[in-house]
């Protein structure tokens, strides 16, 4: 793929000079004409899930869609999507197969792709009703009697960290499993676990922060979200993850460009994440709402 | 049917090809399926026609064996939903079709069972029984018993609740459904249910041997083989591993997963059950084939069921009662210490117990088992069971980050490694009466293909490098081999053609869980891919490439 082509780079140089005075305006106009075709031809090909709010959906309503727009604009590229349900083989079938060049919202330490610098850090949270006691820790003895919703992930030997943390403590008497996949024929299948807290089906849910923040705010019943503790459970089980964007291994040029765009537009990106209620641990702001 | 007969012996009496002349075998014709994914289906021969089902997109071809080169008579394309590929656990395989009453029955990855007119390829009915939106797929070959098409679902990894359904062969409507977990009424356990062991006896064990509600996402799928005994009027089928994978989340025996049921085919009513691996820790699905034999056991005639099980034991059960007569390791096993024949319980090895955040090295067998789905064959002439199997162990070394649907999670960092001796596969002839191997052939890669035994005392199987091999049923001596275009994970068959000659057929095309590194183009540097199988198969890419070709052989 033609990412970070010299043409695009040169165009940016010229534009910067343009800002320094009119003297180069004519040159700029000429350069713009010359490179207009190139700029138009540039495409930022993104792979995303078409039915996975608050992250992304086919209507472009997710915060990853919005942040991808910010990046594309900075790169002077037309944003295009390949929609693919995030399942086993997602990276292999999309990014690695060349259907796209960028996947937003991937853990920073995912080895199968090359990650940008992280643009937010979130955490698993307890979701409770505001009229019920707040849970802050996996060591809270009340968890042994409460009905707890946990996200289950169907994949090779995989578990959501909260499921592992509860299993380690033997807190399994009243667990209700909600597959992360959910029923994909319904809109936003992962939302079910948060709705279940609001409806009283379960007393507490342990959910990945962005998902919880977005859907908790949408319920009629007032809910509260509280980051889980401990942040790292046992010897090696993190509840907190840095989230980056991913490119193909070896696509350093695009990675550097996206990195630069993420840094340059940090304020706008932070505002977007805040608008979607993403609980963050990297901003000094409280994740409690 | 893929297993040749209801007893699932995969034995053909054809003897034109024998130990002396098999060295002269030559290619009669070939046919490209056009799909370069793992080919696990058995070519099915009925009259003058051969039927093949490809992996996803599950195209069915009918080839005319009465004409030179076996030209295509018809093909049928079900056009399954592409999304099914992302749901399937381990490559997008299909294990073949079955023929009954002028119709061909097969399953599609996206959960349809389809009946075709075998003469024309026109669909008679199409039943949508599995839902990919909740993680269900279907890969197994159906079995038709007394006008009912028996089908089971895959998806235990997804927390999908397992089931077996009987569809009416005439119109495809569901006659009965038996679940692998849950209350007795869902499992079709009633007054006729008489398990041999106390551990399998009790009300609603499919609920009470789990934490509350956990059975609803408990797995126990049925994606493997079914056998049938017409005299006893019983079908036999295994059940897959429990879900979720982390055993800490499901204290209890987790009935009715990783076990075997005997059922009445007319009603689905369970007659007995036995659990190979109570509270399974190692992903030991219990879905392997069961061979039904009538034999003398310790001086008495017994109706037995022989099962080379994933957990590493060669079980012999009384198929009328479910009693375990013997359970002997047929390869390297250290995850358990044996089977207590009094209680029927597998004796776990606490040193190899996996759990969150523990580092356990050298667990044998791996999650893929000492043997996975690849079906064995039994020759009544030799009394030997020919078992294609794996020789792999695994290290579980903590956790690695992954993500799905925007949610980060941790997976077990599993690395599979060659078992004792360094060879990753074996083809073992097991002397059932003596409960020991008669001989065993070492193979570099896991033997992921099925086997077929013949009246000519020749046994056929394939290797993942692509060799199709004929060995002596008596001694294991290699008599002939042919290098096909891709690794073999299919089911060999033999048949008498319209011209009266004996033929041998195999689909070549590497893939499946073991071959995913090639068919899925996985990165060999990603040692933990495919639940660690990639680590054990790093060099497969240097040995073979993806393919999808039928090879048919005959004597000159």
CSV table of N, CA and C in Angstrom, one decimal, chain A residues 159-226:
chain,number,residue,atom,x,y,z
A,159,UNK,N,-10.7,-16.2,28.3
A,159,UNK,CA,-11.6,-15.7,29.4
A,159,UNK,C,-11.4,-14.2,29.5
A,160,UNK,N,-12.5,-13.5,29.9
A,160,UNK,CA,-12.4,-12.1,30.2
A,160,UNK,C,-11.7,-12.1,31.6
A,161,UNK,N,-10.8,-11.1,31.8
A,161,UNK,CA,-10.1,-11.1,33.1
A,161,UNK,C,-11.0,-11.1,34.3
A,162,UNK,N,-12.2,-10.5,34.3
A,162,UNK,CA,-13.0,-10.6,35.5
A,162,UNK,C,-13.5,-12.0,35.8
A,163,UNK,N,-13.8,-12.7,34.7
A,163,UNK,CA,-14.2,-14.1,34.9
A,163,UNK,C,-13.1,-14.9,35.5
A,164,UNK,N,-11.8,-14.7,35.1
A,164,UNK,CA,-10.7,-15.3,35.7
A,164,UNK,C,-10.6,-15.0,37.2
A,165,UNK,N,-10.7,-13.7,37.5
A,165,UNK,CA,-10.5,-13.2,38.8
A,165,UNK,C,-11.6,-13.8,39.8
A,166,UNK,N,-12.8,-13.9,39.3
A,166,UNK,CA,-13.9,-14.5,40.1
A,166,UNK,C,-13.7,-16.0,40.3
A,167,UNK,N,-13.3,-16.6,39.2
A,167,UNK,CA,-13.0,-18.1,39.2
A,167,UNK,C,-11.9,-18.4,40.2
A,168,UNK,N,-10.9,-17.6,40.2
A,168,UNK,CA,-9.7,-17.8,41.1
A,168,UNK,C,-10.2,-17.8,42.6
A,169,UNK,N,-11.2,-17.0,42.9
A,169,UNK,CA,-11.7,-16.8,44.2
A,169,UNK,C,-12.8,-17.8,44.6
A,170,UNK,N,-13.2,-18.6,43.6
A,170,UNK,CA,-14.3,-19.5,43.8
A,170,UNK,C,-15.6,-18.8,43.9
A,171,UNK,N,-15.7,-17.6,43.4
A,171,UNK,CA,-17.0,-16.8,43.4
A,171,UNK,C,-17.7,-17.2,42.1
A,172,UNK,N,-18.4,-18.4,42.2
A,172,UNK,CA,-19.0,-18.9,40.9
A,172,UNK,C,-20.4,-19.3,41.2
A,173,UNK,N,-20.9,-19.1,42.4
A,173,UNK,CA,-22.2,-19.6,42.8
A,173,UNK,C,-23.3,-18.9,42.1
A,174,UNK,N,-23.2,-17.6,41.7
A,174,UNK,CA,-24.3,-16.9,41.1
A,174,UNK,C,-23.8,-16.1,39.9
A,175,UNK,N,-23.0,-16.8,39.1
A,175,UNK,CA,-22.5,-16.1,37.9
A,175,UNK,C,-23.5,-16.3,36.8
A,176,UNK,N,-23.7,-15.2,36.0
A,176,UNK,CA,-24.5,-15.3,34.8
A,176,UNK,C,-23.5,-14.9,33.7
A,177,UNK,N,-23.4,-15.8,32.7
A,177,UNK,CA,-22.4,-15.5,31.6
A,177,UNK,C,-23.1,-14.8,30.5
A,178,UNK,N,-22.5,-13.8,30.0
A,178,UNK,CA,-23.0,-13.1,28.8
A,178,UNK,C,-21.9,-13.2,27.7
A,179,UNK,N,-22.1,-14.0,26.7
A,179,UNK,CA,-21.1,-14.0,25.6
A,179,UNK,C,-20.9,-12.6,25.1
A,180,UNK,N,-19.6,-12.3,24.9
A,180,UNK,CA,-19.3,-11.0,24.3
A,180,UNK,C,-19.9,-10.9,22.9
A,181,UNK,N,-20.0,-12.1,22.3
A,181,UNK,CA,-20.6,-12.1,20.9
A,181,UNK,C,-22.0,-11.7,21.0
A,182,UNK,N,-22.7,-12.3,22.0
A,182,UNK,CA,-24.1,-12.1,22.1
A,182,UNK,C,-24.8,-12.7,20.9
A,183,UNK,N,-26.0,-12.2,20.7
A,183,UNK,CA,-26.8,-12.6,19.5
A,183,UNK,C,-26.6,-11.6,18.4
A,184,UNK,N,-25.8,-11.9,17.5
A,184,UNK,CA,-25.3,-10.9,16.5
A,184,UNK,C,-26.4,-10.4,15.6
A,185,UNK,N,-27.6,-11.1,15.6
A,185,UNK,CA,-28.7,-10.6,14.8
A,185,UNK,C,-29.4,-9.4,15.4
A,186,UNK,N,-29.1,-9.2,16.7
A,186,UNK,CA,-29.7,-8.1,17.4
A,186,UNK,C,-28.7,-6.9,17.4
A,187,UNK,N,-29.2,-5.6,17.5
A,187,UNK,CA,-28.2,-4.5,17.5
A,187,UNK,C,-27.4,-4.5,18.8
A,188,UNK,N,-26.1,-4.2,18.6
A,188,UNK,CA,-25.2,-4.0,19.8
A,188,UNK,C,-25.3,-5.2,20.8
A,189,UNK,N,-25.0,-6.4,20.4
A,189,UNK,CA,-25.2,-7.6,21.3
A,189,UNK,C,-24.5,-7.4,22.6
A,190,UNK,N,-23.3,-6.8,22.7
A,190,UNK,CA,-22.7,-6.8,24.0
A,190,UNK,C,-23.4,-5.9,25.1
A,191,UNK,N,-24.4,-5.1,24.6
A,191,UNK,CA,-25.1,-4.2,25.6
A,191,UNK,C,-26.0,-5.0,26.6
A,192,UNK,N,-26.3,-6.2,26.3
A,192,UNK,CA,-27.2,-7.0,27.1
A,192,UNK,C,-26.8,-7.0,28.6
A,193,UNK,N,-25.5,-7.1,28.8
A,193,UNK,CA,-25.1,-7.3,30.2
A,193,UNK,C,-25.4,-6.1,31.0
A,194,UNK,N,-25.2,-4.9,30.4
A,194,UNK,CA,-25.5,-3.7,31.1
A,194,UNK,C,-27.0,-3.5,31.4
A,195,UNK,N,-27.8,-3.8,30.3
A,195,UNK,CA,-29.2,-3.7,30.4
A,195,UNK,C,-29.7,-4.6,31.6
A,196,UNK,N,-29.0,-5.8,31.8
A,196,UNK,CA,-29.5,-6.7,32.8
A,196,UNK,C,-29.3,-6.2,34.2
A,197,UNK,N,-28.3,-5.3,34.4
A,197,UNK,CA,-28.2,-4.7,35.7
A,197,UNK,C,-29.4,-3.7,35.9
A,198,UNK,N,-29.7,-2.9,34.9
A,198,UNK,CA,-30.8,-1.9,35.0
A,198,UNK,C,-32.1,-2.6,35.2
A,199,UNK,N,-32.3,-3.8,34.6
A,199,UNK,CA,-33.6,-4.5,34.8
A,199,UNK,C,-33.7,-5.3,36.0
A,200,UNK,N,-32.5,-5.5,36.7
A,200,UNK,CA,-32.6,-6.2,38.0
A,200,UNK,C,-32.4,-7.7,37.8
A,201,UNK,N,-32.1,-8.1,36.6
A,201,UNK,CA,-31.8,-9.6,36.3
A,201,UNK,C,-30.6,-10.0,37.1
A,202,UNK,N,-29.6,-9.1,37.2
A,202,UNK,CA,-28.4,-9.3,37.9
A,202,UNK,C,-28.1,-8.1,38.8
A,203,UNK,N,-27.3,-8.3,39.9
A,203,UNK,CA,-27.1,-7.3,40.8
A,203,UNK,C,-25.9,-6.4,40.4
A,204,UNK,N,-24.9,-7.1,39.8
A,204,UNK,CA,-23.7,-6.4,39.4
A,204,UNK,C,-23.1,-7.0,38.1
A,205,UNK,N,-22.6,-6.2,37.3
A,205,UNK,CA,-21.9,-6.7,36.1
A,205,UNK,C,-20.5,-6.3,36.1
A,206,UNK,N,-19.6,-7.1,35.6
A,206,UNK,CA,-18.2,-6.7,35.4
A,206,UNK,C,-17.9,-6.6,33.9
A,207,UNK,N,-17.7,-5.4,33.5
A,207,UNK,CA,-17.7,-5.1,32.0
A,207,UNK,C,-16.5,-4.2,31.7
A,208,UNK,N,-16.0,-4.4,30.4
A,208,UNK,CA,-15.0,-3.5,29.9
A,208,UNK,C,-15.5,-2.1,29.9
A,209,UNK,N,-14.7,-1.2,30.3
A,209,UNK,CA,-15.1,0.2,30.6
A,209,UNK,C,-15.9,0.9,29.5
A,210,UNK,N,-15.4,1.0,28.3
A,210,UNK,CA,-16.0,1.8,27.3
A,210,UNK,C,-17.5,1.3,27.0
A,211,UNK,N,-17.6,0.0,27.0
A,211,UNK,CA,-18.9,-0.6,26.8
A,211,UNK,C,-19.9,-0.2,27.9
A,212,UNK,N,-19.3,-0.3,29.2
A,212,UNK,CA,-20.2,0.0,30.4
A,212,UNK,C,-20.5,1.4,30.4
A,213,UNK,N,-19.6,2.3,30.2
A,213,UNK,CA,-19.8,3.7,30.3
A,213,UNK,C,-20.9,4.2,29.3
A,214,UNK,N,-20.8,3.7,28.1
A,214,UNK,CA,-21.8,4.1,27.1
A,214,UNK,C,-23.2,3.6,27.3
A,215,UNK,N,-23.3,2.3,27.6
A,215,UNK,CA,-24.6,1.8,27.8
A,215,UNK,C,-25.2,2.1,29.2
A,216,UNK,N,-24.4,2.3,30.2
A,216,UNK,CA,-24.9,2.6,31.5
A,216,UNK,C,-25.6,4.0,31.4
A,217,UNK,N,-25.1,4.9,30.6
A,217,UNK,CA,-25.7,6.2,30.5
A,217,UNK,C,-27.0,6.2,29.8
A,218,UNK,N,-27.2,5.1,29.0
A,218,UNK,CA,-28.4,5.0,28.2
A,218,UNK,C,-29.6,4.4,28.9
A,219,UNK,N,-29.4,3.8,30.1
A,219,UNK,CA,-30.5,3.1,30.8
A,219,UNK,C,-31.3,4.1,31.6
A,220,UNK,N,-32.6,3.7,31.7
A,220,UNK,CA,-33.6,4.6,32.5
A,220,UNK,C,-33.2,4.5,34.0
A,221,UNK,N,-32.9,3.3,34.4
A,221,UNK,CA,-32.5,3.2,35.8
A,221,UNK,C,-31.1,3.8,36.0
A,222,UNK,N,-30.9,4.7,37.0
A,222,UNK,CA,-29.5,5.2,37.2
A,222,UNK,C,-28.5,4.1,37.6
A,223,UNK,N,-27.4,4.1,36.9
A,223,UNK,CA,-26.4,3.1,37.2
A,223,UNK,C,-25.1,3.8,37.6
A,224,UNK,N,-24.2,3.0,38.2
A,224,UNK,CA,-22.9,3.6,38.5
A,224,UNK,C,-21.8,2.6,38.0
A,225,UNK,N,-20.7,3.2,37.6
A,225,UNK,CA,-19.6,2.4,37.1
A,225,UNK,C,-18.4,2.7,38.0
A,226,UNK,N,-17.7,1.6,38.4
A,226,UNK,CA,-16.6,1.8,39.4
A,226,UNK,C,-15.5,0.9,38.9
